[in-house]
mmCIF file of C-alpha atoms in Angstrom:
data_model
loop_
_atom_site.group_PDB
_atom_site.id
_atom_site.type_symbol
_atom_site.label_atom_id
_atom_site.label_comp_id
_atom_site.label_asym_id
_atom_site.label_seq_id
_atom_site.Cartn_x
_atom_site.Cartn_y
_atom_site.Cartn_z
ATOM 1 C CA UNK A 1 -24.787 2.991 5.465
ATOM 2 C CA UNK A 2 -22.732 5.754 3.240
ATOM 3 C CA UNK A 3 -20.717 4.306 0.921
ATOM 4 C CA UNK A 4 -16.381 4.277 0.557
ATOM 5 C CA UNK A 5 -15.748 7.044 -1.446
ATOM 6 C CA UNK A 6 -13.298 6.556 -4.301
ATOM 7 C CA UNK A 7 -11.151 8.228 -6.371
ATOM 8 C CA UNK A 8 -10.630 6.577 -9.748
ATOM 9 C CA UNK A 9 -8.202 8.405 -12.810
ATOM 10 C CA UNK A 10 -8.707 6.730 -15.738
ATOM 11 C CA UNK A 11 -8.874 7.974 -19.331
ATOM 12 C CA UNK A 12 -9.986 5.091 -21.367
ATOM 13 C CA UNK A 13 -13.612 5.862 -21.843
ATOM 14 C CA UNK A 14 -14.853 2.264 -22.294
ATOM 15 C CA UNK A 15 -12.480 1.026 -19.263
ATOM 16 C CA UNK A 16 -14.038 3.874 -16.846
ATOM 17 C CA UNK A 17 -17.382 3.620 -17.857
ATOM 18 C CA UNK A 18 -17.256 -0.274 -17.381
ATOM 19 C CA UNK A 19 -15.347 0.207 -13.973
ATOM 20 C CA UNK A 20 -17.612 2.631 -12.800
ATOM 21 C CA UNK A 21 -21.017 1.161 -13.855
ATOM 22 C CA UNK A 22 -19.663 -2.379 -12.207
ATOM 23 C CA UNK A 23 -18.624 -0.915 -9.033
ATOM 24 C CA UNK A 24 -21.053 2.513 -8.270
ATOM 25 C CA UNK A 25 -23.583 -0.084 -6.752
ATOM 26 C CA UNK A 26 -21.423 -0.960 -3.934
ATOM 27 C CA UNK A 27 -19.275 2.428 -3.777
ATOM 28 C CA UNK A 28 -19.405 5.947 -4.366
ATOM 29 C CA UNK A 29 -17.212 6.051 -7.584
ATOM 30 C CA UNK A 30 -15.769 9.333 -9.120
ATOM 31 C CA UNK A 31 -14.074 9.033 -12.426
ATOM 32 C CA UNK A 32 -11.286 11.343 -13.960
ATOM 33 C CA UNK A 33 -10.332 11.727 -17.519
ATOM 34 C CA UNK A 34 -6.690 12.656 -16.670
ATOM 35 C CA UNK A 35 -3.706 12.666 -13.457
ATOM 36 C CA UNK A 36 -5.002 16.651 -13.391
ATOM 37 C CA UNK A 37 -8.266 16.817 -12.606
ATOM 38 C CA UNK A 38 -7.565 13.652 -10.103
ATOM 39 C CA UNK A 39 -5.803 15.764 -8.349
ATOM 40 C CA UNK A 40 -7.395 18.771 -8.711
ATOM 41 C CA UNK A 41 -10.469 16.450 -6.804
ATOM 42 C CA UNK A 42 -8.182 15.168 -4.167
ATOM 43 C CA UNK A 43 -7.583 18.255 -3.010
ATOM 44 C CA UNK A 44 -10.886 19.297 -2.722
ATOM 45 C CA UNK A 45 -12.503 16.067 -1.458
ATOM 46 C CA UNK A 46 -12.267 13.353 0.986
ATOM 47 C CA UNK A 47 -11.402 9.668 -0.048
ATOM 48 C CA UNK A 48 -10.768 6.314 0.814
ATOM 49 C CA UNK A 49 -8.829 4.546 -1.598
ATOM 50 C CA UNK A 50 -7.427 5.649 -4.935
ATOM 51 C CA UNK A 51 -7.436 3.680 -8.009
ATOM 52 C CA UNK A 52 -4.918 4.955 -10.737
ATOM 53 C CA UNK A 53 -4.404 4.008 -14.229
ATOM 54 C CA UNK A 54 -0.575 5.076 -15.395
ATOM 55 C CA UNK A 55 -0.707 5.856 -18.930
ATOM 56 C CA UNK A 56 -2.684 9.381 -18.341
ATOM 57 C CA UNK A 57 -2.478 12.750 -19.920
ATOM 58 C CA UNK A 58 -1.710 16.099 -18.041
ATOM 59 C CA UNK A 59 -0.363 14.019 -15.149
ATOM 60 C CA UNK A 60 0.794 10.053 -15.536
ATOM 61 C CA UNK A 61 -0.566 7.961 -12.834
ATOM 62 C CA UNK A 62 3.111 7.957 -11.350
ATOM 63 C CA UNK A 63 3.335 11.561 -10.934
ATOM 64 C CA UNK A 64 -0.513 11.496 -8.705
ATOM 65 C CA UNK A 65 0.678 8.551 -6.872
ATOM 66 C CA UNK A 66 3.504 10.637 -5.601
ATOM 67 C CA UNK A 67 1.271 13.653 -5.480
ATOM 68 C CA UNK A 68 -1.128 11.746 -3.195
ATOM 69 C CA UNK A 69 1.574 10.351 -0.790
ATOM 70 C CA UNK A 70 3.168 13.321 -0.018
ATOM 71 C CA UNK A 71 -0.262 14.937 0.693
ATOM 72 C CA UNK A 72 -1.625 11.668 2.606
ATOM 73 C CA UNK A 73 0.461 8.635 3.539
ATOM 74 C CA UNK A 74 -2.073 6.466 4.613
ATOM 75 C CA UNK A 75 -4.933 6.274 2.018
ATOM 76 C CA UNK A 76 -4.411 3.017 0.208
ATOM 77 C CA UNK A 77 -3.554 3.606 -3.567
ATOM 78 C CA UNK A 78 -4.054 0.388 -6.163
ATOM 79 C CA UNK A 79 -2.529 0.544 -9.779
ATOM 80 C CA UNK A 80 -4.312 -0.488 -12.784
ATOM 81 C CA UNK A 81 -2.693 -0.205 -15.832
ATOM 82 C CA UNK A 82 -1.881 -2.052 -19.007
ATOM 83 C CA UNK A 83 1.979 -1.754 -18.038
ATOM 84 C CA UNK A 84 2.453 -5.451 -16.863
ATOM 85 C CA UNK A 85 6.423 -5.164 -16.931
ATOM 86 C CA UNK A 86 7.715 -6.031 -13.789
ATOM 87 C CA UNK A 87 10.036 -2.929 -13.513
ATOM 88 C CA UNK A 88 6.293 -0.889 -13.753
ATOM 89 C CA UNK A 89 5.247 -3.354 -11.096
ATOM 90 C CA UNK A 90 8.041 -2.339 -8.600
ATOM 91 C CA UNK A 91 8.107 1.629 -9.627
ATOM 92 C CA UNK A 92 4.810 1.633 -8.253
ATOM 93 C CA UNK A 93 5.498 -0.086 -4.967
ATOM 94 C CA UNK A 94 8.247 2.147 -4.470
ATOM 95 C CA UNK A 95 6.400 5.216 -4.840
ATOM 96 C CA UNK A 96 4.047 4.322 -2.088
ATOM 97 C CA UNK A 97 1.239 2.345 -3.917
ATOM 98 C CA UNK A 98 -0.218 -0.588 -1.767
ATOM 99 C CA UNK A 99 -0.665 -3.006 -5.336
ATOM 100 C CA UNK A 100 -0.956 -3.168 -8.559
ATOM 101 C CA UNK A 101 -3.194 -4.999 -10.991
ATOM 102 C CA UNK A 102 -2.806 -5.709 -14.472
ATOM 103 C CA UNK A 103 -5.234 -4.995 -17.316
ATOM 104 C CA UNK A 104 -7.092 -7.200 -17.864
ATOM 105 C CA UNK A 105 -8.533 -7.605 -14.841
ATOM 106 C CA UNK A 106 -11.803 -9.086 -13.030
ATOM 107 C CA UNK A 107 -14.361 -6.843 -11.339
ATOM 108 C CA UNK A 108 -14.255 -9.703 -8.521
ATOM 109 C CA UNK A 109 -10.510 -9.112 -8.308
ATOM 110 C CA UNK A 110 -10.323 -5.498 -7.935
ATOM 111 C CA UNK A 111 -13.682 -5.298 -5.534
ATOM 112 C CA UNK A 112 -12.002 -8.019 -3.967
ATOM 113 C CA UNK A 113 -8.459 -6.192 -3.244
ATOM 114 C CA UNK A 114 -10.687 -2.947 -2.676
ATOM 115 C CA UNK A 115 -12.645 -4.275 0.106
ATOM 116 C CA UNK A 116 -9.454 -5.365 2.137
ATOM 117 C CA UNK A 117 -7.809 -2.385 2.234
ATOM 118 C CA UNK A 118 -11.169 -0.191 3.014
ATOM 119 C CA UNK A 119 -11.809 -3.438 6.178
ATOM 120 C CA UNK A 120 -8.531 -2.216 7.055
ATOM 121 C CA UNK A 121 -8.221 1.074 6.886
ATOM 122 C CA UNK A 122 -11.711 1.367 8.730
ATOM 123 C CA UNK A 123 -9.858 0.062 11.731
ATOM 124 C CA UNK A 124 -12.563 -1.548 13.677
ATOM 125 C CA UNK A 125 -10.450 -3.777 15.884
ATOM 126 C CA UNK A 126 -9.618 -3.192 18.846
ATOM 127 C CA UNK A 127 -6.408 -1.031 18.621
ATOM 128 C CA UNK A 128 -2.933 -2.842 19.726
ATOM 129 C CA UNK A 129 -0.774 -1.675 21.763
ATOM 130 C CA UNK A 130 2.197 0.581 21.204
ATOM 131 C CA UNK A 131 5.661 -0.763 20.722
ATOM 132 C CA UNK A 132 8.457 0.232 20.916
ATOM 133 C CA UNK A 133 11.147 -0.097 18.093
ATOM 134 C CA UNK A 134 14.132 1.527 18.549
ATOM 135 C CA UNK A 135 14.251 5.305 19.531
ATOM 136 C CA UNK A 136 10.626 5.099 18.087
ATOM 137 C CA UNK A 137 7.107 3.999 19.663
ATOM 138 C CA UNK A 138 5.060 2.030 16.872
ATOM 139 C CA UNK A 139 1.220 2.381 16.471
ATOM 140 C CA UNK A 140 0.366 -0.255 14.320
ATOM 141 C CA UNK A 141 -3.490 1.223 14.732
ATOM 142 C CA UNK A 142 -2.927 4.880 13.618
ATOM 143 C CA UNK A 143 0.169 3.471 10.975
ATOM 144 C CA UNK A 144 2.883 5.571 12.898
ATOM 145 C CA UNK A 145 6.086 6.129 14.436
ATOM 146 C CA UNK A 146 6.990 8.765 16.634
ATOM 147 C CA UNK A 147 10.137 9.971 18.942
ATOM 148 C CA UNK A 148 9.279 13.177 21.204
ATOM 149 C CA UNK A 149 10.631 15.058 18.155
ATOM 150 C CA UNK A 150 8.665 14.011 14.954
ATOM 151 C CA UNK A 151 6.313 11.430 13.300
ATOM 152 C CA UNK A 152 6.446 9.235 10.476
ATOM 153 C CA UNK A 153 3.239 8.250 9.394
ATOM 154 C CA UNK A 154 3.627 4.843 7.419
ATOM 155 C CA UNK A 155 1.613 3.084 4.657
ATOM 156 C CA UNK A 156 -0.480 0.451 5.353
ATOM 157 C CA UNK A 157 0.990 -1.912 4.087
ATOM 158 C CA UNK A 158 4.466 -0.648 5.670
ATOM 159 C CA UNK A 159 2.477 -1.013 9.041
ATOM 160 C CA UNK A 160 1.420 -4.519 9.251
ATOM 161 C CA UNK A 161 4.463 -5.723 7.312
ATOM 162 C CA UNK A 162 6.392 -3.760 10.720
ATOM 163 C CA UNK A 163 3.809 -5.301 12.986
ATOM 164 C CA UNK A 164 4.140 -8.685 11.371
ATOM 165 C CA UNK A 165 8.119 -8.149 12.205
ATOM 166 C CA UNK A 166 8.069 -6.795 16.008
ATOM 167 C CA UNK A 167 5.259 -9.712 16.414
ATOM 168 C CA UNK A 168 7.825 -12.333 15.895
ATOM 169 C CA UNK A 169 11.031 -10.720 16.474
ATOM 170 C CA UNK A 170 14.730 -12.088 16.870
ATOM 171 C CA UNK A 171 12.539 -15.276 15.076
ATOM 172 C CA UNK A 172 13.439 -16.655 11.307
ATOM 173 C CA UNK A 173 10.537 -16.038 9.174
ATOM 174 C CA UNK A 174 9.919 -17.584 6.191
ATOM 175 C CA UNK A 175 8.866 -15.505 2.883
ATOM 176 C CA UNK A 176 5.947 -17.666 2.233
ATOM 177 C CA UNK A 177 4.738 -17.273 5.605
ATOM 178 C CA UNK A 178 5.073 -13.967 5.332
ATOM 179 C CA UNK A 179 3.785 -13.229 2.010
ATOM 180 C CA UNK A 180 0.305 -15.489 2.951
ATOM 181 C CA UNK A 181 0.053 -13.053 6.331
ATOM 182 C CA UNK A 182 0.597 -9.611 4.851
ATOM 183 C CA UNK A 183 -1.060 -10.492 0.923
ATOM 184 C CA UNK A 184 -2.712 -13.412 1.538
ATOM 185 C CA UNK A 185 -0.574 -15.069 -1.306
ATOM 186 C CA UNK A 186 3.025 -16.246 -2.217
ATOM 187 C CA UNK A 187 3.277 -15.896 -5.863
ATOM 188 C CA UNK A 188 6.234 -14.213 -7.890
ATOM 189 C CA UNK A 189 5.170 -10.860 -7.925
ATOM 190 C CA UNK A 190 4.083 -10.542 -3.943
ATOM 191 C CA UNK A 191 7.860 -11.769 -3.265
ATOM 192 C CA UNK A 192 9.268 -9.133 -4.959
ATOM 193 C CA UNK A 193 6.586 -6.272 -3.524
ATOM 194 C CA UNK A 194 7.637 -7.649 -0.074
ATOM 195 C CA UNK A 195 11.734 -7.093 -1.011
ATOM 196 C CA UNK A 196 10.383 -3.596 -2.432
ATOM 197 C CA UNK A 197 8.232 -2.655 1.208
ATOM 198 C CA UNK A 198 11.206 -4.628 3.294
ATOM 199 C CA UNK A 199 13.679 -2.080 1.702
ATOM 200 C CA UNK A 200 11.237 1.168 2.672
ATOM 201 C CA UNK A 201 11.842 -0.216 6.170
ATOM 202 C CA UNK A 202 15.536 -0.770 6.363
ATOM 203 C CA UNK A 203 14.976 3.221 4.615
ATOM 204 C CA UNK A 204 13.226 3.752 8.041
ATOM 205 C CA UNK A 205 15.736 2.577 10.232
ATOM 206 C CA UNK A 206 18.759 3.617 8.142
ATOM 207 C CA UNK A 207 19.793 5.502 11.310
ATOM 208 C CA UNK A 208 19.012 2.712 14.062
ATOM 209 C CA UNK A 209 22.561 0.641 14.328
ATOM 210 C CA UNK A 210 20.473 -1.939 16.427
ATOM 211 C CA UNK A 211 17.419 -2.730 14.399
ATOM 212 C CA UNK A 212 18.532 -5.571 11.485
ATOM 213 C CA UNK A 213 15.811 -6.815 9.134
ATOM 214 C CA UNK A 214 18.514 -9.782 7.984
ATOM 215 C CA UNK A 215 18.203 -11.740 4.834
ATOM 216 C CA UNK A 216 18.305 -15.670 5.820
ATOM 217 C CA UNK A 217 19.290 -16.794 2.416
ATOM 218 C CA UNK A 218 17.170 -19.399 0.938
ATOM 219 C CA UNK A 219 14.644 -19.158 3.725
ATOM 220 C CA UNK A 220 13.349 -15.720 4.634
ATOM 221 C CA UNK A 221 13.903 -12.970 7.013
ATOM 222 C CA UNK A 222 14.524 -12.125 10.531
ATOM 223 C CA UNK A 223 14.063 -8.703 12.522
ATOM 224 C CA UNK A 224 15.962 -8.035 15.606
ATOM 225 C CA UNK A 225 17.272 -5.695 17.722
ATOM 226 C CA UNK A 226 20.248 -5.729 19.283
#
């Protein structure tokens, strides 16, 4: 079976080297010294998920993130970095990035968060249907949304945060349920990347006077259309 390709900018020596050696058994693993020559390789090559350090030279590991999603919106991206403030934590999430983890870190952790998103992104379910949200019709399969006139093409974590939404909709939802569904956990920092992905939504719909992702104070969230 070929192996997920991945793109990996990193310029601590010892930190890529262990990365790589750890993980090049079970992926196809290319390592960059710098946000440059990461980028200078996604634009030449195909990928499946990108794994970014932030503190880079040439180009930070902000500056590719953006980079990336402009050129791609879809290809999962996951932070690692030393920067453990939580204001770091959220710049990434707005950017586009689908998480973030926090030197130190396992190798169990990060194979573990790279092997959901590359399950995902593989797409081997059967597709759902289409929906339709507002002027738009939804493809939770193919991560888009699309009027006669144009597409957005969402992340995926955008996706099946809106497909967790239409799934249940006009019905309260509690974070923690949500949280557990979408990241499989409810701790501090997942409840603020939700607020962070539920406000790239309302972003979405800024235009739609009849879709409301409401805040139930205390409790959750609740997406309706009137």
């Amino acid at each position: 079976m070929e192996k997920s390709k991945i793109l990996y900018a990193e310029d601590d020596k010892t930190i890529a080297f262990l990365v790589q050696d750890s993980l090049e058994s079970y992926y196809d693993i290319s390592c960059y010294p710098d946000g440059k020559s990461a980028m200078d390789a996604f634009n030449s090559e195909n990928f499946d998920i990108c794994l970014l350090d932030i503190m880079m030279p040439e180009m930070n590991g902000f500056e590719l993130a953006e980079y990336i999603r402009e050129k791609n919106s879809e290809i999962p991206i996951i932070f690692i970095s030393a920067k453990a403030l939580k204001e770091d934590r959220i710049k990434g999430l707005k950017i586009g990035a689908d998480d973030y983890l926090v030197k130190p870190f396992s190798i169990e952790e990060l194979i573990l968060k790279i092997e959901v998103f590359l399950k995902r992104s593989k797409k081997t379910e059967p597709a759902p249907q289409k929906y339709k949200v507002g002027k738009y019709d939804f493809d939770p399969k193919n991560y888009t949304l699309q009027t006669p006139e144009h597409t957005i093409t969402l992340t995926q974590r955008e996706a099946e945060l809106l497909f967790y939404f239409t799934s249940n909709k006009n019905t309260i939802l509690r974070r923690q349920d949500i949280l557990k569904a979408i990241w499989g956990d409810d701790d501090y920092f997942m409840g603020r990347s939700l607020d962070v992905f539920i406000s790239r939504l309302r972003k979405i719909f800024s235009d739609e006077n009849n879709i409301i992702i409401e805040n139930i104070h205390g409790i959750g969230f609740r997406f309706s259309e009137k």
